[in-house]
Amino acid sequence: MNSFDAFKDPALCRSLLARLTEEAQTPMRFMEVCGTHTVAIFQSGLRSLLPGTITHLTGPGCPVCVTHESEVAAFLELAGRDDIIVATFGDLMRVPGPKGANLKTASAEGARVEVVYSPFDALALAKANPGRMVVFLGIGFETTAPTVAATIRLAREQGLDNFLVMSFHKLVPPALRALLADPEARVDAFLLPGHVSAIIGVDPYAFLATEYGVPSVITGFEPLDILQALLHIVHMRRDNIPRVVNQYSRVVPEHGNHKALAVMAEVFTPVDALWRGLGVLPQSGLAISDAYAAFDAFKVLGITLKDHPPLPGCRCGEVLKGKMPPNECPLFAKACTPATPVGPCMVSTEGGCAAYYKYRLEA
Amino acid sequence: MCLAVPMEIIGIADNVADVEIGGVKRQVRLDIIDEAPAVGDYVIVHAGFALRRLDRADALETIKLFQEGLNLELL
Ligand code: SF4
């Protein structure tokens, strides 16, 4: 067994689970805010094995899901222009916008939409199509933002003039603050996203413990990581010493990844941003900085966000705040399934509704 | 889409590395990784970029702490 495989070791997991069950006497509600944690907790079977005192809430950790209705409408408007090639991560293809439109239907109607695996592939697309403007849809948290920033910097170094980015990037800490500031929030502890933290480090979460007294653990994605994080939380609650613990130190450096942070700071600038369900959150998004304005699709193409109401009937907004479990949405598994998704939380495999649907037999 | 996976570096040329996991091979860019990785290292890969090198010594230490805490022997 190599040193990383040990994190999946069933014997260790069973012992840790037994310890957790023994020690978790006080009821607690923990929230994870990372699509990969959502999937890991269901897929590993942990969710059904957790002691009855521990309630798992899934929060605003799916980047596709938190993309606001107005932002979806803006990129669909963009796809409708005939001089544009839209480059996007595949997850966005079926995210529903106004009147049931999505990138897939747009593409059936003649829009040119290319699915890419990396923002860097979008750059290659621009080079291969010198006569067209390639616009990459920049969606994601702090894990993705530096990859997009590095790509924009490369575009400038290479003198490309047909590559733009529509930046909808969002930042995790301001969303956590918004969740806790909500008087109806009932979150006792957070599991913090391992790969977002690999970029930003530990410090940006300090307020969770110091201002809100909410114990939180940065953790990885193996069953052992998650179980150990929960045990840390149980101990912090028992001792009444809330802290931010870095359980995932094999990947997360205390002060983050300075190279990634530097390119983000060079290319992007923090702005107030719109989140589905959470509304406008101060300094929670990343727009392209003035120095790189020539790559900003909003500025170059003159696109602005227009008001759009929530999708009719979809309760994604409440699901993302942990206020409603997906299976309590009246449309869940009826009108809304992964084959016929009404909202983005059912589209993305990392969405709370999709995870509940896929694993509902065991849940 | 937020998925980031550990992959092993099997070759490096300039700012691009060949990586592999379970037979799946990819090329990833090294523009934003903060410590230069070497062949044989595991790196966290996301959206075509290597984000971080996994620290083997730290992983062993974490596992050791688990075992000590649980009084277990590692198989
Ligand atoms: S089940 Fe469907 S309609 Fe209901 S909240 Fe989830 S995505 Fe929206």
GROMACS .gro file of C-alpha atoms and ligand atoms in nm:
model
  446
    1MET     CA    1   0.000   0.000   0.000
    2ASN     CA    2   0.148   0.341  -0.087
    3SER     CA    3   0.142   0.630   0.156
    4PHE     CA    4  -0.161   0.789  -0.010
    5ASP     CA    5  -0.368   0.470  -0.044
    6ALA     CA    6  -0.371   0.433   0.334
    7PHE     CA    7  -0.638   0.707   0.336
    8LYS     CA    8  -0.882   0.457   0.188
    9ASP     CA    9  -0.791   0.171   0.424
   10PRO     CA   10  -1.115  -0.001   0.533
   11ALA     CA   11  -0.980  -0.123   0.870
   12LEU     CA   12  -0.867   0.226   0.967
   13CYS     CA   13  -1.201   0.368   0.851
   14ARG     CA   14  -1.400   0.121   1.058
   15SER     CA   15  -1.201   0.199   1.373
   16LEU     CA   16  -1.233   0.570   1.319
   17LEU     CA   17  -1.606   0.539   1.256
   18ALA     CA   18  -1.649   0.341   1.577
   19ARG     CA   19  -1.458   0.608   1.767
   20LEU     CA   20  -1.670   0.882   1.612
   21THR     CA   21  -1.993   0.702   1.697
   22GLU     CA   22  -1.879   0.660   2.055
   23GLU     CA   23  -1.775   1.022   2.100
   24ALA     CA   24  -2.043   1.209   1.903
   25GLN     CA   25  -2.295   1.232   2.183
   26THR     CA   26  -2.419   1.589   2.124
   27PRO     CA   27  -2.623   1.640   1.807
   28MET     CA   28  -2.446   1.849   1.545
   29ARG     CA   29  -2.510   1.972   1.194
   30PHE     CA   30  -2.203   2.003   0.975
   31MET     CA   31  -2.197   2.154   0.629
   32GLU     CA   32  -1.956   2.084   0.347
   33VAL     CA   33  -1.911   2.348   0.081
   34CYS     CA   34  -1.741   2.154  -0.195
   35GLY     CA   35  -1.902   1.949  -0.468
   36THR     CA   36  -1.628   1.688  -0.440
   37HIS     CA   37  -1.703   1.646  -0.068
   38THR     CA   38  -2.073   1.607  -0.148
   39VAL     CA   39  -1.999   1.328  -0.392
   40ALA     CA   40  -1.733   1.166  -0.168
   41ILE     CA   41  -1.964   1.151   0.135
   42PHE     CA   42  -2.239   0.981  -0.065
   43GLN     CA   43  -2.023   0.763  -0.288
   44SER     CA   44  -1.812   0.618  -0.005
   45GLY     CA   45  -2.130   0.520   0.180
   46LEU     CA   46  -2.022   0.737   0.475
   47ARG     CA   47  -2.347   0.925   0.478
   48SER     CA   48  -2.549   0.623   0.575
   49LEU     CA   49  -2.290   0.509   0.831
   50LEU     CA   50  -2.260   0.833   1.027
   51PRO     CA   51  -2.400   0.821   1.381
   52GLY     CA   52  -2.756   0.951   1.418
   53THR     CA   53  -2.633   1.254   1.613
   54ILE     CA   54  -2.446   1.387   1.308
   55THR     CA   55  -2.641   1.560   1.030
   56HIS     CA   56  -2.475   1.625   0.696
   57LEU     CA   57  -2.576   1.943   0.511
   58THR     CA   58  -2.459   2.022   0.164
   59GLY     CA   59  -2.393   2.393   0.103
   60PRO     CA   60  -2.305   2.625  -0.185
   61GLY     CA   61  -2.007   2.418  -0.302
   62CYS     CA   62  -2.107   2.336  -0.658
   63PRO     CA   63  -1.975   2.615  -0.882
   64VAL     CA   64  -2.224   2.548  -1.159
   65CYS     CA   65  -2.511   2.557  -0.908
   66VAL     CA   66  -2.420   2.891  -0.748
   67THR     CA   67  -2.394   3.061  -1.087
   68HIS     CA   68  -2.678   3.313  -1.073
   69GLU     CA   69  -2.983   3.313  -1.302
   70SER     CA   70  -2.867   3.649  -1.448
   71GLU     CA   71  -2.523   3.507  -1.521
   72VAL     CA   72  -2.672   3.205  -1.700
   73ALA     CA   73  -2.887   3.442  -1.907
   74ALA     CA   74  -2.576   3.646  -1.993
   75PHE     CA   75  -2.376   3.352  -2.127
   76LEU     CA   76  -2.678   3.225  -2.320
   77GLU     CA   77  -2.713   3.572  -2.474
   78LEU     CA   78  -2.347   3.550  -2.567
   79ALA     CA   79  -2.392   3.208  -2.731
   80GLY     CA   80  -2.665   3.360  -2.947
   81ARG     CA   81  -2.419   3.592  -3.123
   82ASP     CA   82  -2.300   3.456  -3.455
   83ASP     CA   83  -1.944   3.590  -3.446
   84ILE     CA   84  -1.858   3.398  -3.127
   85ILE     CA   85  -1.728   3.055  -3.029
   86VAL     CA   86  -1.818   2.977  -2.668
   87ALA     CA   87  -1.570   2.751  -2.487
   88THR     CA   88  -1.692   2.596  -2.165
   89PHE     CA   89  -1.647   2.318  -1.912
   90GLY     CA   90  -1.897   2.043  -1.993
   91ASP     CA   91  -2.096   2.085  -1.670
   92LEU     CA   92  -2.245   2.408  -1.796
   93MET     CA   93  -2.400   2.264  -2.112
   94ARG     CA   94  -2.734   2.170  -1.960
   95VAL     CA   95  -2.771   2.442  -1.697
   96PRO     CA   96  -3.117   2.583  -1.761
   97GLY     CA   97  -3.168   2.951  -1.830
   98PRO     CA   98  -3.478   3.154  -1.910
   99LYS     CA   99  -3.756   2.961  -2.091
  100GLY     CA  100  -3.574   2.627  -2.062
  101ALA     CA  101  -3.291   2.734  -2.292
  102ASN     CA  102  -2.941   2.598  -2.230
  103LEU     CA  103  -2.611   2.581  -2.417
  104LYS     CA  104  -2.713   2.251  -2.570
  105THR     CA  105  -3.032   2.389  -2.721
  106ALA     CA  106  -2.839   2.700  -2.828
  107SER     CA  107  -2.591   2.479  -3.005
  108ALA     CA  108  -2.873   2.285  -3.177
  109GLU     CA  109  -2.998   2.621  -3.300
  110GLY     CA  110  -2.663   2.700  -3.458
  111ALA     CA  111  -2.452   2.852  -3.181
  112ARG     CA  112  -2.093   2.731  -3.180
  113VAL     CA  113  -2.022   2.589  -2.836
  114GLU     CA  114  -1.709   2.383  -2.764
  115VAL     CA  115  -1.658   2.180  -2.448
  116VAL     CA  116  -1.304   2.205  -2.315
  117TYR     CA  117  -1.129   2.025  -2.032
  118SER     CA  118  -0.894   2.313  -1.950
  119PRO     CA  119  -0.904   2.690  -2.007
  120PHE     CA  120  -0.575   2.631  -2.185
  121ASP     CA  121  -0.764   2.426  -2.448
  122ALA     CA  122  -0.981   2.732  -2.510
  123LEU     CA  123  -0.664   2.925  -2.589
  124ALA     CA  124  -0.567   2.658  -2.844
  125LEU     CA  125  -0.915   2.693  -2.992
  126ALA     CA  126  -0.857   3.067  -3.037
  127LYS     CA  127  -0.528   3.003  -3.215
  128ALA     CA  128  -0.695   2.752  -3.447
  129ASN     CA  129  -0.977   2.996  -3.530
  130PRO     CA  130  -0.808   3.330  -3.602
  131GLY     CA  131  -1.118   3.478  -3.769
  132ARG     CA  132  -1.353   3.416  -3.473
  133MET     CA  133  -1.369   3.542  -3.118
  134VAL     CA  134  -1.339   3.260  -2.863
  135VAL     CA  135  -1.501   3.335  -2.527
  136PHE     CA  136  -1.426   3.107  -2.233
  137LEU     CA  137  -1.688   3.090  -1.958
  138GLY     CA  138  -1.491   3.138  -1.637
  139ILE     CA  139  -1.685   2.954  -1.369
  140GLY     CA  140  -1.542   2.812  -1.050
  141PHE     CA  141  -1.396   2.892  -0.711
  142GLU     CA  142  -1.040   2.961  -0.602
  143THR     CA  143  -0.928   2.622  -0.737
  144THR     CA  144  -1.022   2.712  -1.093
  145ALA     CA  145  -0.961   3.089  -1.093
  146PRO     CA  146  -0.577   3.065  -1.100
  147THR     CA  147  -0.588   2.825  -1.398
  148VAL     CA  148  -0.798   3.082  -1.585
  149ALA     CA  149  -0.576   3.369  -1.470
  150ALA     CA  150  -0.265   3.186  -1.591
  151THR     CA  151  -0.435   3.124  -1.926
  152ILE     CA  152  -0.527   3.492  -1.966
  153ARG     CA  153  -0.167   3.588  -1.891
  154LEU     CA  154  -0.048   3.339  -2.154
  155ALA     CA  155  -0.292   3.487  -2.406
  156ARG     CA  156  -0.137   3.827  -2.348
  157GLU     CA  157   0.219   3.692  -2.371
  158GLN     CA  158   0.129   3.528  -2.701
  159GLY     CA  159  -0.038   3.845  -2.833
  160LEU     CA  160  -0.373   3.675  -2.900
  161ASP     CA  161  -0.652   3.918  -2.986
  162ASN     CA  162  -0.939   3.673  -3.032
  163PHE     CA  163  -0.956   3.523  -2.682
  164LEU     CA  164  -1.187   3.657  -2.411
  165VAL     CA  165  -1.306   3.536  -2.073
  166MET     CA  166  -1.645   3.598  -1.915
  167SER     CA  167  -1.548   3.579  -1.549
  168PHE     CA  168  -1.808   3.457  -1.303
  169HIS     CA  169  -1.550   3.327  -1.054
  170LYS     CA  170  -1.659   3.318  -0.693
  171LEU     CA  171  -1.480   3.311  -0.359
  172VAL     CA  172  -1.565   3.066  -0.084
  173PRO     CA  173  -1.497   3.260   0.242
  174PRO     CA  174  -1.752   3.541   0.171
  175ALA     CA  175  -2.020   3.276   0.109
  176LEU     CA  176  -1.945   3.111   0.444
  177ARG     CA  177  -1.979   3.450   0.611
  178ALA     CA  178  -2.314   3.507   0.441
  179LEU     CA  179  -2.439   3.167   0.555
  180LEU     CA  180  -2.345   3.235   0.917
  181ALA     CA  181  -2.479   3.591   0.913
  182ASP     CA  182  -2.823   3.451   0.823
  183PRO     CA  183  -3.020   3.434   1.149
  184GLU     CA  184  -3.189   3.115   1.030
  185ALA     CA  185  -2.857   2.942   0.965
  186ARG     CA  186  -2.817   2.632   1.174
  187VAL     CA  187  -2.466   2.524   1.091
  188ASP     CA  188  -2.259   2.399   1.384
  189ALA     CA  189  -1.940   2.323   1.191
  190PHE     CA  190  -1.786   2.337   0.845
  191LEU     CA  191  -1.584   2.087   0.645
  192LEU     CA  192  -1.372   2.323   0.435
  193PRO     CA  193  -1.285   2.248   0.072
  194GLY     CA  194  -0.942   2.087   0.034
  195HIS     CA  195  -0.849   2.212  -0.309
  196VAL     CA  196  -0.979   2.566  -0.268
  197SER     CA  197  -0.767   2.571   0.047
  198ALA     CA  198  -0.463   2.440  -0.142
  199ILE     CA  199  -0.472   2.780  -0.314
  200ILE     CA  200  -0.584   3.018  -0.037
  201GLY     CA  201  -0.436   2.846   0.272
  202VAL     CA  202  -0.579   2.856   0.622
  203ASP     CA  203  -0.590   3.225   0.722
  204PRO     CA  204  -0.894   3.336   0.516
  205TYR     CA  205  -1.115   3.106   0.727
  206ALA     CA  206  -0.999   3.232   1.069
  207PHE     CA  207  -1.316   3.439   1.118
  208LEU     CA  208  -1.529   3.124   1.131
  209ALA     CA  209  -1.380   3.042   1.472
  210THR     CA  210  -1.295   3.388   1.603
  211GLU     CA  211  -1.611   3.575   1.499
  212TYR     CA  212  -1.871   3.301   1.487
  213GLY     CA  213  -1.729   3.033   1.717
  214VAL     CA  214  -1.785   2.769   1.449
  215PRO     CA  215  -1.524   2.491   1.447
  216SER     CA  216  -1.405   2.407   1.097
  217VAL     CA  217  -1.168   2.159   0.938
  218ILE     CA  218  -0.993   2.178   0.602
  219THR     CA  219  -1.002   1.824   0.477
  220GLY     CA  220  -0.937   1.593   0.185
  221PHE     CA  221  -1.165   1.358  -0.001
  222GLU     CA  222  -1.083   1.007   0.118
  223PRO     CA  223  -1.313   0.848   0.378
  224LEU     CA  224  -1.036   0.867   0.637
  225ASP     CA  225  -0.992   1.241   0.579
  226ILE     CA  226  -1.360   1.307   0.628
  227LEU     CA  227  -1.390   1.088   0.936
  228GLN     CA  228  -1.086   1.243   1.098
  229ALA     CA  229  -1.221   1.591   1.024
  230LEU     CA  230  -1.552   1.502   1.191
  231LEU     CA  231  -1.369   1.368   1.494
  232HIS     CA  232  -1.170   1.695   1.519
  233ILE     CA  233  -1.501   1.882   1.511
  234VAL     CA  234  -1.653   1.664   1.782
  235HIS     CA  235  -1.348   1.729   2.002
  236MET     CA  236  -1.350   2.103   1.943
  237ARG     CA  237  -1.717   2.117   2.033
  238ARG     CA  238  -1.668   1.903   2.342
  239ASP     CA  239  -1.379   2.121   2.464
  240ASN     CA  240  -1.552   2.439   2.351
  241ILE     CA  241  -1.241   2.557   2.167
  242PRO     CA  242  -1.347   2.640   1.811
  243ARG     CA  243  -1.054   2.659   1.570
  244VAL     CA  244  -0.976   2.613   1.202
  245VAL     CA  245  -0.783   2.287   1.173
  246ASN     CA  246  -0.588   2.186   0.863
  247GLN     CA  247  -0.632   1.808   0.842
  248TYR     CA  248  -0.525   1.805   0.473
  249SER     CA  249  -0.171   1.930   0.531
  250ARG     CA  250  -0.030   1.685   0.276
  251VAL     CA  251  -0.180   1.917   0.014
  252VAL     CA  252  -0.275   2.244   0.187
  253PRO     CA  253   0.009   2.477   0.289
  254GLU     CA  254  -0.060   2.714   0.579
  255HIS     CA  255  -0.034   3.024   0.359
  256GLY     CA  256  -0.166   2.880   0.035
  257ASN     CA  257  -0.002   2.859  -0.304
  258HIS     CA  258   0.179   3.191  -0.350
  259LYS     CA  259   0.230   3.147  -0.724
  260ALA     CA  260  -0.140   3.083  -0.786
  261LEU     CA  261  -0.240   3.369  -0.557
  262ALA     CA  262   0.000   3.605  -0.738
  263VAL     CA  263  -0.140   3.534  -1.085
  264MET     CA  264  -0.496   3.566  -0.953
  265ALA     CA  265  -0.413   3.904  -0.798
  266GLU     CA  266  -0.249   4.018  -1.122
  267VAL     CA  267  -0.534   3.923  -1.356
  268PHE     CA  268  -0.843   3.952  -1.136
  269THR     CA  269  -0.987   4.201  -0.895
  270PRO     CA  270  -1.241   4.118  -0.618
  271VAL     CA  271  -1.590   4.254  -0.681
  272ASP     CA  272  -1.938   4.217  -0.535
  273ALA     CA  273  -2.096   3.914  -0.702
  274LEU     CA  274  -2.434   3.752  -0.748
  275TRP     CA  275  -2.490   3.399  -0.615
  276ARG     CA  276  -2.791   3.184  -0.685
  277GLY     CA  277  -2.995   3.166  -0.366
  278LEU     CA  278  -2.760   3.392  -0.169
  279GLY     CA  279  -2.798   3.712  -0.373
  280VAL     CA  280  -2.529   3.981  -0.392
  281LEU     CA  281  -2.238   3.914  -0.158
  282PRO     CA  282  -1.975   4.184  -0.106
  283GLN     CA  283  -1.630   4.115  -0.251
  284SER     CA  284  -1.725   3.757  -0.329
  285GLY     CA  285  -1.639   3.739  -0.697
  286LEU     CA  286  -1.350   3.799  -0.935
  287ALA     CA  287  -1.371   4.033  -1.232
  288ILE     CA  288  -1.087   4.081  -1.481
  289SER     CA  289  -0.862   4.368  -1.368
  290ASP     CA  290  -0.816   4.688  -1.570
  291ALA     CA  291  -0.467   4.579  -1.675
  292TYR     CA  292  -0.623   4.283  -1.858
  293ALA     CA  293  -0.942   4.460  -1.976
  294ALA     CA  294  -0.864   4.358  -2.335
  295PHE     CA  295  -0.953   3.999  -2.234
  296ASP     CA  296  -1.274   4.084  -2.048
  297ALA     CA  297  -1.574   3.961  -2.250
  298PHE     CA  298  -1.812   4.190  -2.058
  299LYS     CA  299  -1.613   4.502  -2.148
  300VAL     CA  300  -1.505   4.409  -2.500
  301LEU     CA  301  -1.847   4.284  -2.612
  302GLY     CA  302  -2.053   4.529  -2.406
  303ILE     CA  303  -2.252   4.263  -2.219
  304THR     CA  304  -2.418   4.350  -1.889
  305LEU     CA  305  -2.604   4.137  -1.637
  306LYS     CA  306  -2.980   4.188  -1.646
  307ASP     CA  307  -3.224   4.094  -1.370
  308HIS     CA  308  -3.362   3.745  -1.400
  309PRO     CA  309  -3.597   3.577  -1.154
  310PRO     CA  310  -3.534   3.231  -1.004
  311LEU     CA  311  -3.641   2.934  -1.219
  312PRO     CA  312  -4.011   2.862  -1.164
  313GLY     CA  313  -4.063   2.590  -0.904
  314CYS     CA  314  -3.693   2.525  -0.842
  315ARG     CA  315  -3.579   2.544  -0.479
  316CYS     CA  316  -3.206   2.528  -0.557
  317GLY     CA  317  -3.154   2.854  -0.371
  318GLU     CA  318  -3.272   2.700  -0.045
  319VAL     CA  319  -3.088   2.376  -0.113
  320LEU     CA  320  -2.763   2.572  -0.155
  321LYS     CA  321  -2.813   2.742   0.183
  322GLY     CA  322  -2.867   2.407   0.352
  323LYS     CA  323  -3.220   2.516   0.445
  324MET     CA  324  -3.397   2.244   0.255
  325PRO     CA  325  -3.280   1.891   0.179
  326PRO     CA  326  -3.319   1.828  -0.195
  327ASN     CA  327  -3.572   1.548  -0.148
  328GLU     CA  328  -3.811   1.796   0.013
  329CYS     CA  329  -3.834   1.998  -0.309
  330PRO     CA  330  -4.180   1.920  -0.453
  331LEU     CA  331  -4.027   1.859  -0.796
  332PHE     CA  332  -3.750   1.626  -0.675
  333ALA     CA  333  -3.753   1.290  -0.859
  334LYS     CA  334  -4.087   1.388  -1.015
  335ALA     CA  335  -4.063   1.667  -1.272
  336CYS     CA  336  -3.694   1.708  -1.188
  337THR     CA  337  -3.448   1.422  -1.251
  338PRO     CA  338  -3.097   1.415  -1.396
  339ALA     CA  339  -3.254   1.331  -1.735
  340THR     CA  340  -3.501   1.622  -1.707
  341PRO     CA  341  -3.331   1.871  -1.474
  342VAL     CA  342  -3.536   2.174  -1.372
  343GLY     CA  343  -3.249   2.346  -1.191
  344PRO     CA  344  -2.868   2.339  -1.190
  345CYS     CA  345  -2.851   2.147  -0.860
  346MET     CA  346  -2.987   1.848  -1.054
  347VAL     CA  347  -2.768   1.909  -1.363
  348SER     CA  348  -2.423   1.902  -1.216
  349THR     CA  349  -2.304   1.568  -1.079
  350GLU     CA  350  -2.170   1.773  -0.786
  351GLY     CA  351  -2.507   1.933  -0.720
  352GLY     CA  352  -2.690   1.842  -0.400
  353CYS     CA  353  -3.006   1.735  -0.583
  354ALA     CA  354  -2.815   1.511  -0.826
  355ALA     CA  355  -2.626   1.345  -0.538
  356TYR     CA  356  -2.948   1.283  -0.345
  357TYR     CA  357  -3.109   1.142  -0.656
  358LYS     CA  358  -2.823   0.911  -0.747
  359TYR     CA  359  -2.779   0.775  -0.395
  360ARG     CA  360  -3.135   0.811  -0.269
  361LEU     CA  361  -3.178   0.441  -0.209
  362GLU     CA  362  -2.904   0.444   0.050
  363ALA     CA  363  -2.964   0.797   0.178
  364MET     CA  364  -1.609   2.040  -1.251
  365CYS     CA  365  -1.429   2.122  -0.931
  366LEU     CA  366  -1.283   1.774  -0.940
  367ALA     CA  367  -0.912   1.776  -0.870
  368VAL     CA  368  -0.728   1.446  -0.869
  369PRO     CA  369  -0.383   1.332  -0.764
  370MET     CA  370  -0.177   1.206  -1.060
  371GLU     CA  371   0.180   1.083  -1.085
  372ILE     CA  372   0.437   1.276  -1.288
  373ILE     CA  373   0.598   1.053  -1.548
  374GLY     CA  374   0.781   1.317  -1.749
  375ILE     CA  375   0.853   1.690  -1.754
  376ALA     CA  376   0.945   1.919  -2.044
  377ASP     CA  377   0.960   2.295  -1.980
  378ASN     CA  378   0.630   2.405  -1.834
  379VAL     CA  379   0.436   2.090  -1.918
  380ALA     CA  380   0.432   1.754  -1.739
  381ASP     CA  381   0.306   1.414  -1.847
  382VAL     CA  382   0.096   1.266  -1.569
  383GLU     CA  383  -0.075   0.935  -1.519
  384ILE     CA  384  -0.321   0.768  -1.286
  385GLY     CA  385  -0.460   0.417  -1.330
  386GLY     CA  386  -0.349   0.407  -1.694
  387VAL     CA  387  -0.507   0.745  -1.780
  388LYS     CA  388  -0.245   0.981  -1.922
  389ARG     CA  389  -0.269   1.356  -1.945
  390GLN     CA  390  -0.055   1.659  -2.007
  391VAL     CA  391  -0.072   1.931  -1.745
  392ARG     CA  392   0.075   2.279  -1.726
  393LEU     CA  393   0.307   2.376  -1.446
  394ASP     CA  394   0.244   2.755  -1.454
  395ILE     CA  395   0.084   2.779  -1.111
  396ILE     CA  396   0.240   2.502  -0.906
  397ASP     CA  397   0.448   2.663  -0.631
  398GLU     CA  398   0.715   2.396  -0.576
  399ALA     CA  399   0.874   2.247  -0.886
  400PRO     CA  400   0.773   1.880  -0.895
  401ALA     CA  401   0.997   1.591  -1.003
  402VAL     CA  402   0.924   1.268  -1.191
  403GLY     CA  403   0.765   1.023  -0.944
  404ASP     CA  404   0.589   1.296  -0.744
  405TYR     CA  405   0.213   1.302  -0.713
  406VAL     CA  406   0.046   1.632  -0.797
  407ILE     CA  407  -0.312   1.753  -0.761
  408VAL     CA  408  -0.442   1.819  -1.113
  409HIS     CA  409  -0.733   2.048  -1.192
  410ALA     CA  410  -0.852   2.179  -1.529
  411GLY     CA  411  -0.528   2.095  -1.706
  412PHE     CA  412  -0.299   2.255  -1.447
  413ALA     CA  413  -0.100   2.101  -1.162
  414LEU     CA  414  -0.200   2.283  -0.843
  415ARG     CA  415   0.012   2.129  -0.567
  416ARG     CA  416   0.261   1.854  -0.499
  417LEU     CA  417   0.141   1.595  -0.247
  418ASP     CA  418   0.372   1.567   0.049
  419ARG     CA  419   0.458   1.201   0.103
  420ALA     CA  420   0.624   1.254   0.442
  421ASP     CA  421   0.323   1.451   0.561
  422ALA     CA  422   0.084   1.179   0.440
  423LEU     CA  423   0.280   0.918   0.636
  424GLU     CA  424   0.277   1.141   0.943
  425THR     CA  425  -0.102   1.189   0.920
  426ILE     CA  426  -0.153   0.814   0.890
  427LYS     CA  427   0.078   0.756   1.184
  428LEU     CA  428  -0.128   0.994   1.393
  429PHE     CA  429  -0.446   0.807   1.298
  430GLN     CA  430  -0.292   0.481   1.407
  431GLU     CA  431  -0.151   0.610   1.730
  432GLY     CA  432  -0.483   0.771   1.812
  433LEU     CA  433  -0.663   0.447   1.741
  434ASN     CA  434  -0.396   0.208   1.868
  435LEU     CA  435  -0.380   0.038   1.531
  436GLU     CA  436  -0.108  -0.126   1.333
  437LEU     CA  437  -0.084  -0.038   0.967
  438LEU     CA  438  -0.123  -0.348   0.753
  439SF4     S1  439  -3.493   1.898  -0.723
  439SF4    FE1  440  -3.476   2.012  -0.916
  439SF4     S2  441  -3.630   2.172  -0.902
  439SF4    FE2  442  -3.596   2.094  -0.694
  439SF4     S3  443  -3.436   2.226  -0.609
  439SF4    FE3  444  -3.333   2.052  -0.702
  439SF4     S4  445  -3.281   2.122  -0.908
  439SF4    FE4  446  -3.439   2.261  -0.832
   0.00000   0.00000   0.00000
